[in-house]
Amino acid sequence: MSMPVTFDDLMVAGLVLLAIRGLWRSFTDLPHELPTEQTEV
């Protein structure tokens, strides 16, 4: 079963991933010299 993915679903998934990454970063207190792109607003 493949459900059609809408733009809203992508936005929600993106926000959830950003929130999880932010929480993970704050919990682990990793240095800001990671290879991942830094999109600090």
XYZ file of C-alpha atoms in Angstrom:
41
model
C 0.000 0.000 0.000
C 1.549 3.253 -1.150
C -0.160 6.388 0.124
C 0.168 9.526 -2.025
C 2.622 11.937 -0.386
C 1.489 15.550 -0.417
C 3.552 18.718 0.053
C 2.067 19.140 3.534
C 3.320 15.681 4.504
C 6.820 16.630 3.343
C 6.675 19.866 5.357
C 5.542 18.046 8.494
C 8.219 15.388 8.063
C 10.872 18.085 7.577
C 9.798 19.962 10.699
C 9.796 16.739 12.718
C 13.292 15.865 11.508
C 14.543 19.361 12.334
C 13.001 19.152 15.809
C 14.503 15.716 16.468
C 17.924 16.862 15.224
C 17.747 19.947 17.436
C 16.759 17.937 20.507
C 19.429 15.321 19.789
C 22.068 18.032 19.375
C 21.052 19.720 22.638
C 20.976 16.422 24.544
C 24.318 15.159 23.274
C 26.056 18.572 23.376
C 28.065 17.800 20.257
C 30.520 20.386 18.898
C 29.323 22.433 15.913
C 32.017 21.026 13.643
C 29.846 18.260 12.201
C 29.850 17.392 8.471
C 26.099 18.032 8.362
C 24.873 21.310 6.946
C 24.357 23.975 9.599
C 20.993 25.662 9.050
C 20.827 27.777 12.176
C 18.223 30.519 11.830
